[in-house]
Amino acid sequence: MSDFPMPSNGSKGFSRRTFIAGTGSILGVAAVAGRASAAQPAAAPSAASIPAGAHVPALVIGTGYGGSVAALRLAQAGVDVHMIEMGMSWDTPGPDGKIFANTTSPDARSFWLRTKTKQPLSNFLGFPIDRDIPKYTGILDAEEFAGITVYQGRGVGGGSLVNGGMAVTPKRENFGAILPSVNVDEMYNTYYPRANAGLGAATIDPAWFENTDCYQYARVGRKHAQRSGFPFVFVPTVYDWDYMKQEAAGAVPKSALAGEILYGNNYGKKSLQKTYLARIKETGRVTISALHKVTSVSPAAGGGYTVTIDQLDTTGATTLTKTVTADKVFFAAGSVGTSKLLVRLKATGALPNLNAEIGQGWGDNGNVMCGRANHMWDSTGSLQASIPTGGIDNWNAGGAFAEVAPLPTGIETYASFYLSITKNPNRARFSWNAATGKVELDWQAAWKQPSIDMAKTIFDKINAKEGTIYRTDLFGAYKIWGDHLTYHPLGGAVLTKATDNYGRLYGYSGLYVIDGALIPGNTSVNPFVTITALAERNIEKIIATDL
Ligand code: FAE
């Protein structure tokens, strides 16, 4: 799943027999839980960090998909840009020689300012697998709201650092439900192709897929889907497929075949650092301040905007507060980051003219996870590539598109694992709580039930056909559904509601939203291609008319 969770390597010590029996694992888990490493890369704030008092023509808040598209296109149009990123730059190896921690052994690098991991897949064989780690400005933020945990990437590259790289373009006939005000022909003829080219999306070599050990789990997933009458569709990814072939041949250091995902990928994945951000560097017009967090934006006396920025150290403490000015400000802090900033700035009087749509229309892309226990003759393989290649499409009939996800534990689990994206209709709202000084989200845990019902349209049928059952040990003891989280936050400053049809914020000229906050809660598939394509569309218009 690209979107997928996995257990820390509590699994490695398990024999097949103990796994199947679901007993005898306590010692294995306890041993792993005590082994947190303190590996930390050097703090790497950019040498070019923005000086206090600076004036910049364009300031971009956040370095994920929306922010990278905006910065590249502005720079190519001759505009000097400064990008502000609260996470680290992730360009310096830690003591183990690697920039990123492995998924099976989370360490300080793995989580954003937590003292204990909060792994999406919280249990294995029913036993909790989270462990203590040193508090550090790590790469994956598990941000907790009342009814949901929202996973996000932190660092230069945003979500591209931690995600599974599934680069999925929604079906054209579903696009109207995603962004009804946007011209479909323009998106499918121009902006989706531009985004996919910029991201380096490509589909797996079908012949290799049929033969390689590392996709046995996906072939089993396909077989089960097709036997129940569901189409299995291959989807492109941003992984370098030639590199993965070399990994399988033992010719290069492994990343997908070492199970790397969630806490960064050391080699084969084309994160934004290797695509848009590399091109940004070539323009010579963009500087990036890592470990810098924007806390305020307000109109400046002489025109433009005053932006307040906290410089952070790797404990998350503020070491310096800087004030700069910018002619134009692009909010690209991700759906949650942008929504939280705008809601607070409106409520506290920094940007009072923002409209009442700010903070509204937030959804979880209908994310829900589950596992199935296969028969012994349907082994899913001890070697599983961490990059999924396809999904089960039951969107039109049942409201669910399910990624056939890896469970790369290093042992045979006989499990099939899925992240479903569902047509969940529930939408939540961010609001300002003056008493706590925090932005809250009113999502309710019970709102996941429609997602479970939609996912069951696929997996109840497959289980009935195959004579199999759901796994009940992955999200707690005797708990089937991973219904407490999302990897795909969307909305909060929705296109044509909080902004005009190109992301210009109502109430203020020169302020723009250009990230997942624009999309009203669901994309029917994994979202980053749509976020990128919409950003390509909007920035083209903004450059043509506003500069
Ligand atoms: P994002 O990439 O989140 O970038 C926002 C950036 O802003 C981050 O780097 C933040 O640290 C930074 N920021 C936030 N607040 C501030 C502030 N106040 N000051 C300075 N910087 C700030 O936003 N999507 C797919 O399409 N396919 C997948 O396979 C997939 N797998 C995923 C797996 C995981 C584990 C996760 C967490 C997500 C996955 N996603 C996937 C979702 C995808 O990564 C996400 O939709 C995009 O990254 C969102 O892009 P944005 O540009 O909106």
Coordinates of C-alpha atoms and ligand atoms in Angstrom, one line a residue:
M1 CA 0.0 0.0 0.0
S2 CA 2.0 1.6 -0.8
D3 CA 0.1 2.5 1.3
F4 CA 0.8 -0.3 3.4
P5 CA 1.7 -1.0 6.9
M6 CA 3.9 -3.7 8.2
P7 CA 5.0 -5.2 11.4
S8 CA 8.4 -4.5 12.8
N9 CA 10.5 -7.6 12.7
G10 CA 8.9 -9.4 15.5
S11 CA 8.0 -11.7 12.7
K12 CA 11.5 -12.7 11.9
G13 CA 11.9 -15.0 14.8
F14 CA 8.7 -16.8 14.1
S15 CA 8.5 -20.2 12.6
R16 CA 5.7 -21.0 10.2
R17 CA 4.2 -23.3 12.8
T18 CA 4.0 -20.6 15.5
F19 CA 2.6 -18.1 13.0
I20 CA -0.2 -20.4 12.0
A21 CA -1.0 -21.5 15.4
G22 CA -1.1 -17.9 16.6
T23 CA 0.8 -18.8 19.8
G24 CA 4.2 -18.9 21.1
S25 CA 5.2 -15.5 19.9
I26 CA 5.4 -13.5 23.1
L27 CA 9.1 -13.9 23.5
G28 CA 9.8 -13.0 19.9
V29 CA 7.8 -9.8 20.1
A30 CA 9.4 -8.8 23.5
A31 CA 12.9 -9.3 22.2
V32 CA 12.2 -7.1 19.2
A33 CA 10.5 -4.4 21.3
G34 CA 13.7 -3.9 23.3
R35 CA 15.9 -3.4 20.3
A36 CA 15.2 0.1 19.2
S37 CA 18.3 1.6 17.8
A38 CA 19.3 5.2 18.3
A39 CA 20.6 5.6 14.7
Q40 CA 20.2 9.2 13.7
P41 CA 21.4 11.0 10.7
A42 CA 23.0 14.4 11.2
A43 CA 20.4 17.2 11.3
A44 CA 20.4 18.6 7.9
P45 CA 18.9 22.0 7.7
S46 CA 19.7 23.5 4.3
A47 CA 22.7 25.7 4.2
A48 CA 20.6 28.1 2.3
S49 CA 18.1 28.6 5.0
I50 CA 16.1 31.8 4.7
P51 CA 17.5 34.8 6.6
A52 CA 15.2 36.8 8.9
G53 CA 14.0 39.9 7.2
A54 CA 14.2 38.5 3.7
H55 CA 11.8 39.4 1.0
V56 CA 10.9 36.8 -1.6
P57 CA 8.7 37.0 -4.7
A58 CA 7.2 33.6 -4.0
L59 CA 7.2 31.5 -0.8
V60 CA 6.0 27.9 -0.9
I61 CA 4.9 26.3 2.5
G62 CA 5.7 22.5 2.2
T63 CA 7.8 20.5 -0.2
G64 CA 5.4 17.6 -1.1
Y65 CA 3.7 17.1 -4.5
G66 CA 1.7 20.4 -4.7
G67 CA 4.7 22.5 -3.4
S68 CA 7.2 20.9 -5.7
V69 CA 5.0 21.4 -8.8
A70 CA 4.4 25.1 -7.9
A71 CA 8.1 25.8 -7.2
L72 CA 9.3 24.1 -10.4
R73 CA 6.9 25.9 -12.7
L74 CA 7.4 29.3 -11.0
A75 CA 11.1 29.0 -11.2
Q76 CA 10.9 27.9 -14.9
A77 CA 8.8 31.1 -15.5
G78 CA 11.7 33.2 -14.0
V79 CA 10.4 33.7 -10.5
D80 CA 12.7 33.2 -7.5
V81 CA 11.1 30.9 -5.0
H82 CA 11.8 29.9 -1.4
M83 CA 10.3 26.7 0.0
I84 CA 9.8 26.2 3.7
E85 CA 9.7 22.6 5.0
M86 CA 9.2 21.7 8.7
G87 CA 10.8 18.2 8.2
M88 CA 14.5 17.4 7.6
S89 CA 16.2 17.4 4.3
W90 CA 17.0 13.6 4.3
D91 CA 20.2 13.8 2.5
T92 CA 22.7 12.7 5.1
P93 CA 23.3 9.0 6.0
G94 CA 23.0 7.9 9.7
P95 CA 25.6 5.8 11.5
D96 CA 24.4 2.7 9.7
G97 CA 25.4 4.3 6.4
K98 CA 21.8 4.6 5.2
I99 CA 19.7 7.7 5.1
F100 CA 16.5 5.9 5.9
A101 CA 15.6 3.3 8.5
N102 CA 14.3 -0.1 7.5
T103 CA 10.6 -0.8 8.0
T104 CA 11.3 -3.9 10.1
S105 CA 13.5 -2.1 12.6
P106 CA 12.1 1.4 13.3
D107 CA 14.5 3.8 15.1
A108 CA 14.7 7.5 15.8
R109 CA 14.5 8.4 12.1
S110 CA 11.2 6.6 11.7
F111 CA 8.7 8.9 13.5
W112 CA 8.0 12.6 13.9
L113 CA 8.6 13.5 17.5
R114 CA 7.3 10.4 19.2
T115 CA 8.8 8.4 22.0
K116 CA 7.1 5.2 20.9
T117 CA 6.4 4.0 17.4
K118 CA 2.8 4.0 16.2
Q119 CA 2.9 1.5 13.4
P120 CA -0.1 1.4 11.1
L121 CA -0.2 -2.4 11.5
S122 CA -0.1 -2.4 15.3
N123 CA -0.1 -6.1 16.1
F124 CA 1.2 -9.4 14.8
L125 CA -0.3 -12.6 15.9
G126 CA -2.4 -10.4 18.1
F127 CA 0.5 -9.0 20.0
P128 CA 1.4 -5.3 20.0
I129 CA 4.6 -4.6 18.2
D130 CA 5.2 -0.9 18.9
R131 CA 8.5 0.0 20.7
D132 CA 10.2 2.9 22.4
I133 CA 12.3 5.2 20.2
P134 CA 14.2 8.4 20.9
K135 CA 12.2 11.5 20.2
Y136 CA 13.4 13.0 16.9
T137 CA 12.2 14.9 13.9
G138 CA 11.7 11.6 12.0
I139 CA 10.1 11.0 8.7
L140 CA 6.6 9.6 9.4
D141 CA 4.1 11.6 11.3
A142 CA 1.2 9.6 12.9
E143 CA -0.9 12.7 13.7
E144 CA -3.7 11.8 16.1
F145 CA -7.1 13.4 16.0
A146 CA -10.1 12.4 18.1
G147 CA -11.4 9.7 15.7
I148 CA -8.6 9.0 13.4
T149 CA -4.8 8.8 13.0
V150 CA -3.5 10.6 9.9
Y151 CA -0.1 9.4 8.6
Q152 CA 2.0 11.9 6.7
G153 CA 5.5 12.3 5.4
R154 CA 7.8 14.9 7.0
G155 CA 10.8 16.2 5.2
V156 CA 11.9 17.6 1.9
G157 CA 9.7 15.6 -0.5
G158 CA 6.7 15.4 1.8
G159 CA 4.6 12.2 1.4
S160 CA 6.8 11.0 -1.5
L161 CA 9.4 10.0 1.1
V162 CA 7.2 7.5 2.9
N163 CA 4.5 6.4 0.5
G164 CA 4.3 3.2 -1.6
G165 CA 4.7 4.9 -4.9
M166 CA 1.4 3.7 -6.5
A167 CA 0.9 6.3 -9.2
V168 CA -2.8 5.8 -10.1
T169 CA -4.8 7.9 -12.5
P170 CA -8.6 7.7 -11.6
K171 CA -10.9 6.3 -14.2
R172 CA -12.1 9.1 -16.4
E173 CA -15.7 8.4 -15.7
N174 CA -15.1 8.9 -12.0
F175 CA -13.4 12.2 -12.4
G176 CA -16.6 14.3 -12.3
A177 CA -17.3 13.1 -8.8
I178 CA -13.8 14.1 -7.7
L179 CA -13.5 17.6 -9.0
P180 CA -16.7 18.6 -10.8
S181 CA -15.6 22.1 -11.7
V182 CA -12.5 20.9 -13.6
N183 CA -12.4 20.3 -17.3
V184 CA -12.1 16.6 -17.8
D185 CA -10.6 16.7 -21.3
E186 CA -7.9 19.1 -20.2
M187 CA -7.0 16.9 -17.2
Y188 CA -6.8 13.7 -19.2
N189 CA -5.2 15.2 -22.3
T190 CA -2.7 17.5 -20.7
Y191 CA -2.3 17.5 -16.9
Y192 CA -2.4 13.8 -16.0
P193 CA 0.1 13.0 -18.7
R194 CA 2.3 15.9 -17.6
A195 CA 2.1 14.7 -14.0
N196 CA 2.8 11.1 -14.8
A197 CA 5.8 12.1 -16.9
G198 CA 7.1 14.4 -14.2
L199 CA 6.8 11.7 -11.6
G200 CA 8.3 9.0 -13.7
A201 CA 5.3 6.6 -13.4
A202 CA 5.7 3.3 -15.1
T203 CA 4.0 -0.2 -15.0
I204 CA 5.8 -3.4 -14.2
D205 CA 7.1 -5.6 -17.0
P206 CA 4.2 -8.1 -17.3
A207 CA 6.5 -11.0 -18.1
W208 CA 8.7 -10.4 -15.1
F209 CA 5.7 -10.0 -12.9
E210 CA 4.6 -13.5 -13.8
N211 CA 7.8 -15.1 -12.8
T212 CA 9.5 -13.2 -10.0
D213 CA 9.3 -14.6 -6.5
C214 CA 8.7 -11.1 -5.0
Y215 CA 5.3 -10.8 -6.6
Q216 CA 3.9 -14.2 -5.7
Y217 CA 1.7 -12.4 -3.2
A218 CA 0.2 -10.2 -5.9
R219 CA -0.4 -13.2 -8.2
V220 CA -2.2 -14.9 -5.4
G221 CA -4.2 -11.7 -4.9
R222 CA -5.0 -11.6 -8.6
K223 CA -6.1 -15.2 -8.7
H224 CA -8.4 -14.9 -5.8
A225 CA -9.9 -11.7 -7.2
Q226 CA -10.5 -13.1 -10.6
R227 CA -12.0 -16.4 -9.3
S228 CA -14.6 -14.3 -7.6
G229 CA -15.3 -12.3 -10.7
F230 CA -13.5 -9.1 -9.8
P231 CA -11.1 -7.4 -12.3
F232 CA -7.5 -7.1 -11.2
V233 CA -5.9 -4.0 -12.6
F234 CA -2.2 -3.3 -12.9
V235 CA -1.3 0.2 -11.8
P236 CA 1.9 2.3 -12.5
T237 CA 4.3 3.1 -9.8
V238 CA 7.2 5.5 -9.4
Y239 CA 9.6 2.6 -8.6
D240 CA 12.6 2.1 -10.9
W241 CA 11.6 -1.3 -12.3
D242 CA 15.0 -2.0 -13.8
Y243 CA 16.5 -1.4 -10.4
M244 CA 14.1 -3.8 -8.8
K245 CA 15.1 -6.5 -11.4
Q246 CA 18.7 -5.9 -10.4
E247 CA 17.8 -6.2 -6.7
A248 CA 16.2 -9.6 -7.5
A249 CA 19.3 -10.6 -9.3
G250 CA 21.4 -9.6 -6.2
A251 CA 23.4 -7.1 -8.3
V252 CA 22.6 -3.9 -6.3
P253 CA 21.7 -2.9 -2.7
K254 CA 18.1 -3.8 -2.0
S255 CA 15.3 -1.4 -1.1
A256 CA 11.9 -2.7 -2.3
L257 CA 13.2 -6.2 -1.8
A258 CA 14.5 -5.3 1.6
G259 CA 10.9 -4.3 2.5
E260 CA 11.7 -0.6 2.7
I261 CA 8.6 1.6 2.9
L262 CA 7.0 3.8 5.4
Y263 CA 10.3 5.2 6.8
G264 CA 11.9 6.1 3.5
N265 CA 13.4 4.2 0.6
N266 CA 17.2 4.2 0.2
Y267 CA 17.6 3.3 -3.5
G268 CA 14.9 2.4 -6.1
K269 CA 11.9 4.6 -5.4
K270 CA 11.7 7.8 -7.4
S271 CA 10.5 10.1 -4.6
L272 CA 10.2 13.8 -5.4
Q273 CA 13.9 14.2 -4.4
K274 CA 14.7 12.3 -7.7
T275 CA 12.1 13.9 -9.9
Y276 CA 10.5 17.4 -9.4
L277 CA 13.0 18.5 -6.7
A278 CA 15.9 17.5 -8.8
R279 CA 14.6 19.6 -11.6
I280 CA 13.9 22.4 -9.2
K281 CA 17.6 22.3 -8.2
E282 CA 18.6 22.6 -11.9
T283 CA 16.8 25.9 -12.3
G284 CA 19.1 27.6 -9.7
R285 CA 16.1 29.8 -8.6
V286 CA 14.8 27.9 -5.7
T287 CA 16.1 27.7 -2.1
I288 CA 14.8 25.3 0.5
S289 CA 14.8 25.8 4.3
A290 CA 14.4 22.4 6.0
L291 CA 13.5 22.2 9.7
H292 CA 11.6 25.4 9.3
K293 CA 7.9 25.6 10.2
V294 CA 5.5 28.4 9.0
T295 CA 3.4 29.5 11.9
S296 CA 1.7 32.6 10.5
V297 CA 0.9 34.5 7.3
S298 CA -0.8 37.9 7.4
P299 CA -1.0 40.9 5.1
A300 CA 2.1 43.1 5.2
A301 CA 1.8 46.8 5.6
G302 CA 3.5 47.6 2.3
G303 CA 1.7 44.9 0.2
G304 CA 2.4 41.2 0.0
Y305 CA 2.5 39.0 3.2
T306 CA 4.4 38.7 6.4
V307 CA 5.3 35.1 7.1
T308 CA 6.5 34.0 10.5
I309 CA 8.7 30.9 10.6
D310 CA 10.1 28.8 13.5
Q311 CA 13.5 27.2 12.9
L312 CA 13.5 23.8 14.7
D313 CA 16.2 21.6 16.1
T314 CA 15.9 17.8 15.9
T315 CA 14.0 17.6 19.3
G316 CA 11.3 19.8 17.7
A317 CA 12.2 22.8 19.8
T318 CA 12.2 26.3 18.2
T319 CA 15.7 27.7 18.1
L320 CA 14.9 30.9 16.2
T321 CA 11.8 32.7 15.0
K322 CA 12.1 34.5 11.7
T323 CA 9.9 37.0 10.0
V324 CA 10.1 37.4 6.2
T325 CA 7.9 38.9 3.5
A326 CA 6.6 37.4 0.3
D327 CA 4.6 38.8 -2.6
K328 CA 2.8 35.5 -3.1
V329 CA 2.4 32.6 -0.7
F330 CA 1.5 29.1 -1.8
F331 CA 0.0 26.8 0.9
A332 CA 1.3 23.3 0.1
A333 CA 1.6 21.9 3.6
G334 CA -0.7 19.0 2.8
S335 CA -4.4 18.6 3.4
V336 CA -3.9 18.6 7.2
G337 CA -1.0 21.1 7.4
T338 CA -2.7 23.6 5.1
S339 CA -6.1 23.2 6.8
K340 CA -4.7 23.6 10.2
L341 CA -2.8 26.8 9.3
L342 CA -5.7 28.4 7.5
V343 CA -8.3 27.6 10.2
R344 CA -6.0 29.0 12.9
L345 CA -5.1 32.1 10.9
K346 CA -8.8 32.9 10.2
A347 CA -9.9 32.3 13.8
T348 CA -7.1 34.2 15.4
G349 CA -7.4 37.3 13.2
A350 CA -4.3 37.0 11.0
L351 CA -6.4 36.2 7.9
P352 CA -10.0 37.1 8.9
N353 CA -11.4 37.5 5.4
L354 CA -10.9 33.8 4.6
N355 CA -14.4 32.4 4.0
A356 CA -16.5 29.9 6.0
E357 CA -15.5 27.0 3.8
I358 CA -12.0 27.0 5.3
G359 CA -11.5 23.7 7.2
Q360 CA -14.5 21.9 5.6
G361 CA -14.9 19.0 3.2
W362 CA -12.1 16.8 4.7
G363 CA -12.2 13.1 4.0
D364 CA -10.0 10.0 4.5
N365 CA -10.2 8.7 0.9
G366 CA -12.2 5.9 2.4
N367 CA -9.1 4.1 3.6
V368 CA -9.6 0.8 5.4
M369 CA -7.2 -2.2 5.8
C370 CA -7.7 -5.9 6.3
G371 CA -5.9 -9.2 5.9
R372 CA -7.1 -12.7 4.8
A373 CA -5.7 -16.0 6.0
N374 CA -5.0 -18.2 3.0
H375 CA -4.8 -22.0 2.8
M376 CA -1.4 -23.6 3.0
W377 CA -1.4 -24.3 -0.8
D378 CA -1.7 -20.5 -1.4
S379 CA 1.6 -19.3 0.0
T380 CA 2.2 -15.6 -0.6
G381 CA 6.0 -15.8 -0.4
S382 CA 8.7 -15.0 2.1
L383 CA 10.2 -12.4 -0.2
Q384 CA 7.6 -9.6 -1.0
A385 CA 8.4 -6.4 -2.9
S386 CA 7.2 -3.5 -0.8
I387 CA 5.8 -1.7 -3.9
P388 CA 2.3 -2.9 -4.9
T389 CA 1.6 -3.4 -8.6
G390 CA -2.2 -3.7 -8.8
G391 CA -5.6 -3.6 -7.2
I392 CA -9.0 -5.2 -7.3
D393 CA -11.6 -2.9 -8.9
N394 CA -15.1 -3.0 -7.5
W395 CA -15.6 0.7 -7.4
N396 CA -18.7 1.0 -9.6
A397 CA -20.5 -2.1 -8.1
G398 CA -19.4 -1.9 -4.5
G399 CA -17.6 1.4 -3.9
A400 CA -14.2 -0.1 -3.3
F401 CA -10.8 -0.3 -5.0
A402 CA -8.5 -2.5 -3.0
E403 CA -4.7 -2.5 -3.4
V404 CA -3.2 -5.9 -3.2
A405 CA -0.6 -5.0 -0.7
P406 CA 2.6 -6.7 0.5
L407 CA 3.2 -7.9 4.0
P408 CA 7.0 -8.1 3.8
T409 CA 7.9 -9.8 7.0
G410 CA 10.6 -12.0 5.6
I411 CA 8.7 -15.1 6.4
E412 CA 5.9 -17.0 4.8
T413 CA 2.7 -15.7 6.4
Y414 CA 0.0 -17.3 4.1
A415 CA -1.7 -13.9 4.4
S416 CA -3.1 -11.7 1.7
F417 CA -3.2 -8.0 2.7
Y418 CA -5.2 -5.1 1.3
L419 CA -5.7 -1.4 1.6
S420 CA -9.1 -0.5 0.3
I421 CA -10.0 2.9 -1.0
T422 CA -13.8 3.3 -0.7
K423 CA -16.5 5.7 -1.6
N424 CA -17.0 6.7 2.1
P425 CA -19.5 9.7 2.0
N426 CA -18.5 11.1 5.4
R427 CA -16.7 14.5 5.6
A428 CA -15.2 16.1 8.6
R429 CA -14.3 19.7 9.6
F430 CA -11.3 21.3 11.1
S431 CA -12.1 24.0 13.7
W432 CA -10.2 26.2 16.2
N433 CA -10.4 25.4 19.9
A434 CA -9.5 28.7 21.6
A435 CA -9.3 27.0 25.0
T436 CA -6.6 24.5 24.0
G437 CA -5.0 26.7 21.3
K438 CA -5.3 23.8 18.8
V439 CA -7.1 22.9 15.6
E440 CA -9.4 19.9 16.0
L441 CA -10.9 17.6 13.5
D442 CA -14.5 16.3 14.1
W443 CA -14.0 12.9 12.4
Q444 CA -15.8 10.1 14.3
A445 CA -14.5 6.5 14.6
A446 CA -18.0 5.2 13.6
W447 CA -17.7 7.0 10.2
K448 CA -15.5 4.2 8.9
Q449 CA -18.4 1.7 8.9
P450 CA -19.4 2.6 5.3
S451 CA -15.8 1.8 4.2
I452 CA -15.9 -1.6 6.0
D453 CA -19.2 -2.4 4.3
M454 CA -17.8 -1.5 0.9
A455 CA -14.6 -3.4 1.4
K456 CA -16.7 -6.4 2.4
T457 CA -18.3 -6.4 -1.0
I458 CA -14.9 -7.7 -2.2
F459 CA -13.5 -9.8 0.6
D460 CA -16.7 -11.5 1.9
K461 CA -17.1 -12.8 -1.6
I462 CA -13.5 -13.9 -2.0
N463 CA -13.5 -15.6 1.4
A464 CA -16.8 -17.5 0.6
K465 CA -15.3 -18.6 -2.8
E466 CA -11.9 -19.6 -1.4
G467 CA -13.2 -21.0 1.9
T468 CA -10.9 -18.6 3.8
I469 CA -11.3 -16.2 6.7
Y470 CA -10.2 -12.7 7.7
R471 CA -7.1 -12.3 9.8
T472 CA -7.9 -11.1 13.3
D473 CA -4.4 -10.5 14.6
L474 CA -3.1 -7.5 12.7
F475 CA -4.9 -4.5 14.2
G476 CA -5.4 -5.7 17.8
A477 CA -6.5 -9.0 19.3
Y478 CA -9.4 -10.4 17.4
K479 CA -9.8 -7.2 15.3
I480 CA -10.4 -7.6 11.6
W481 CA -10.4 -4.0 10.3
G482 CA -7.7 -1.4 10.3
D483 CA -10.3 1.3 10.5
H484 CA -8.5 3.8 12.8
L485 CA -6.3 5.5 10.2
T486 CA -5.8 7.1 6.9
Y487 CA -2.8 7.5 4.6
H488 CA -4.7 9.7 2.2
P489 CA -6.0 12.9 3.9
L490 CA -7.8 15.1 1.4
G491 CA -9.7 18.4 1.6
G492 CA -10.0 21.2 4.1
A493 CA -9.7 24.1 1.6
V494 CA -11.7 22.7 -1.3
L495 CA -11.5 24.0 -4.9
T496 CA -14.4 26.4 -5.8
K497 CA -15.4 26.6 -2.1
A498 CA -12.5 28.0 -0.1
T499 CA -10.7 29.0 -3.3
D500 CA -11.6 29.8 -6.8
N501 CA -11.4 27.2 -9.5
Y502 CA -7.6 27.5 -9.6
G503 CA -6.7 27.5 -5.9
R504 CA -6.7 31.3 -5.3
L505 CA -7.9 31.7 -1.7
Y506 CA -11.1 33.8 -1.5
G507 CA -10.6 37.0 0.5
Y508 CA -6.9 37.6 -0.3
S509 CA -5.1 38.1 -3.5
G510 CA -1.7 36.5 -3.8
L511 CA -2.5 33.6 -1.5
Y512 CA -3.0 30.1 -3.0
V513 CA -3.7 26.6 -2.0
I514 CA -1.9 24.0 -4.2
D515 CA -2.0 20.6 -2.4
G516 CA -4.3 17.8 -1.4
A517 CA -6.4 20.3 0.7
L518 CA -8.1 21.3 -2.6
I519 CA -9.6 17.8 -3.2
P520 CA -12.9 17.2 -1.5
G521 CA -12.1 14.0 0.5
N522 CA -11.8 11.3 -2.1
T523 CA -10.1 10.5 -5.4
S524 CA -11.4 6.9 -6.0
V525 CA -7.8 5.7 -6.2
N526 CA -4.5 6.6 -4.5
P527 CA -4.2 10.4 -4.6
F528 CA -0.7 11.7 -5.4
V529 CA -1.1 11.7 -9.2
T530 CA -4.3 13.7 -9.0
I531 CA -2.7 16.2 -6.5
T532 CA 0.2 16.6 -8.9
A533 CA -2.0 16.9 -12.0
L534 CA -4.3 19.5 -10.4
A535 CA -1.2 21.5 -9.2
E536 CA 0.2 21.4 -12.8
R537 CA -3.2 22.8 -14.1
N538 CA -3.5 25.5 -11.5
I539 CA 0.0 26.8 -11.5
E540 CA -0.1 27.1 -15.3
K541 CA -3.2 29.4 -15.0
I542 CA -1.7 31.3 -12.1
I543 CA 1.6 31.9 -13.9
A544 CA -0.3 33.0 -17.1
T545 CA -2.6 35.5 -15.3
D546 CA -1.3 36.5 -11.9
L547 CA 2.4 37.2 -12.3
Ligands
FAE1 P1 2.5 16.4 1.4 O1 3.2 15.4 0.4 O2 2.0 15.8 2.6 O3 3.5 17.6 1.6 C1 3.3 18.5 2.6 C2 4.6 19.0 3.2 O4 4.4 20.2 4.0 C3 5.2 18.0 4.2 O5 6.6 17.7 3.8 C4 5.1 18.6 5.5 O6 6.2 18.3 6.4 C5 5.2 20.1 5.2 N1 4.5 21.0 6.2 C6 3.3 20.8 6.8 N2 3.0 21.9 7.6 C7 4.1 22.8 7.4 C8 4.4 24.0 8.0 N3 3.5 24.6 8.9 N4 5.5 24.6 7.6 C9 6.4 24.0 6.8 N5 6.2 22.8 6.2 C10 5.0 22.2 6.6 O7 1.2 17.1 0.7 N6 -0.5 8.2 -2.3 C11 -0.5 7.6 -3.5 O8 -1.0 8.2 -4.5 N7 0.1 6.4 -3.7 C12 0.6 5.7 -2.7 O9 1.1 4.6 -2.9 C13 0.6 6.2 -1.4 N8 1.1 5.6 -0.3 C14 1.1 6.2 0.9 C15 1.7 5.6 2.0 C16 1.8 6.2 3.2 C17 2.4 5.5 4.4 C18 1.4 7.6 3.3 C19 1.5 8.3 4.6 C20 0.8 8.2 2.3 C21 0.6 7.6 1.1 N9 0.1 8.2 -0.1 C22 0.0 7.6 -1.3 C23 -0.5 9.5 0.1 C24 0.4 10.7 -0.6 O10 1.7 10.5 -0.1 C25 -0.2 12.0 -0.2 O11 -1.5 12.1 -0.7 C26 0.6 13.2 -0.8 O12 1.9 13.2 -0.3 C27 0.0 14.5 -0.4 O13 0.6 15.5 -1.2 P2 0.6 17.0 -0.8 O14 1.3 17.8 -1.7 O15 -0.9 17.4 -0.5

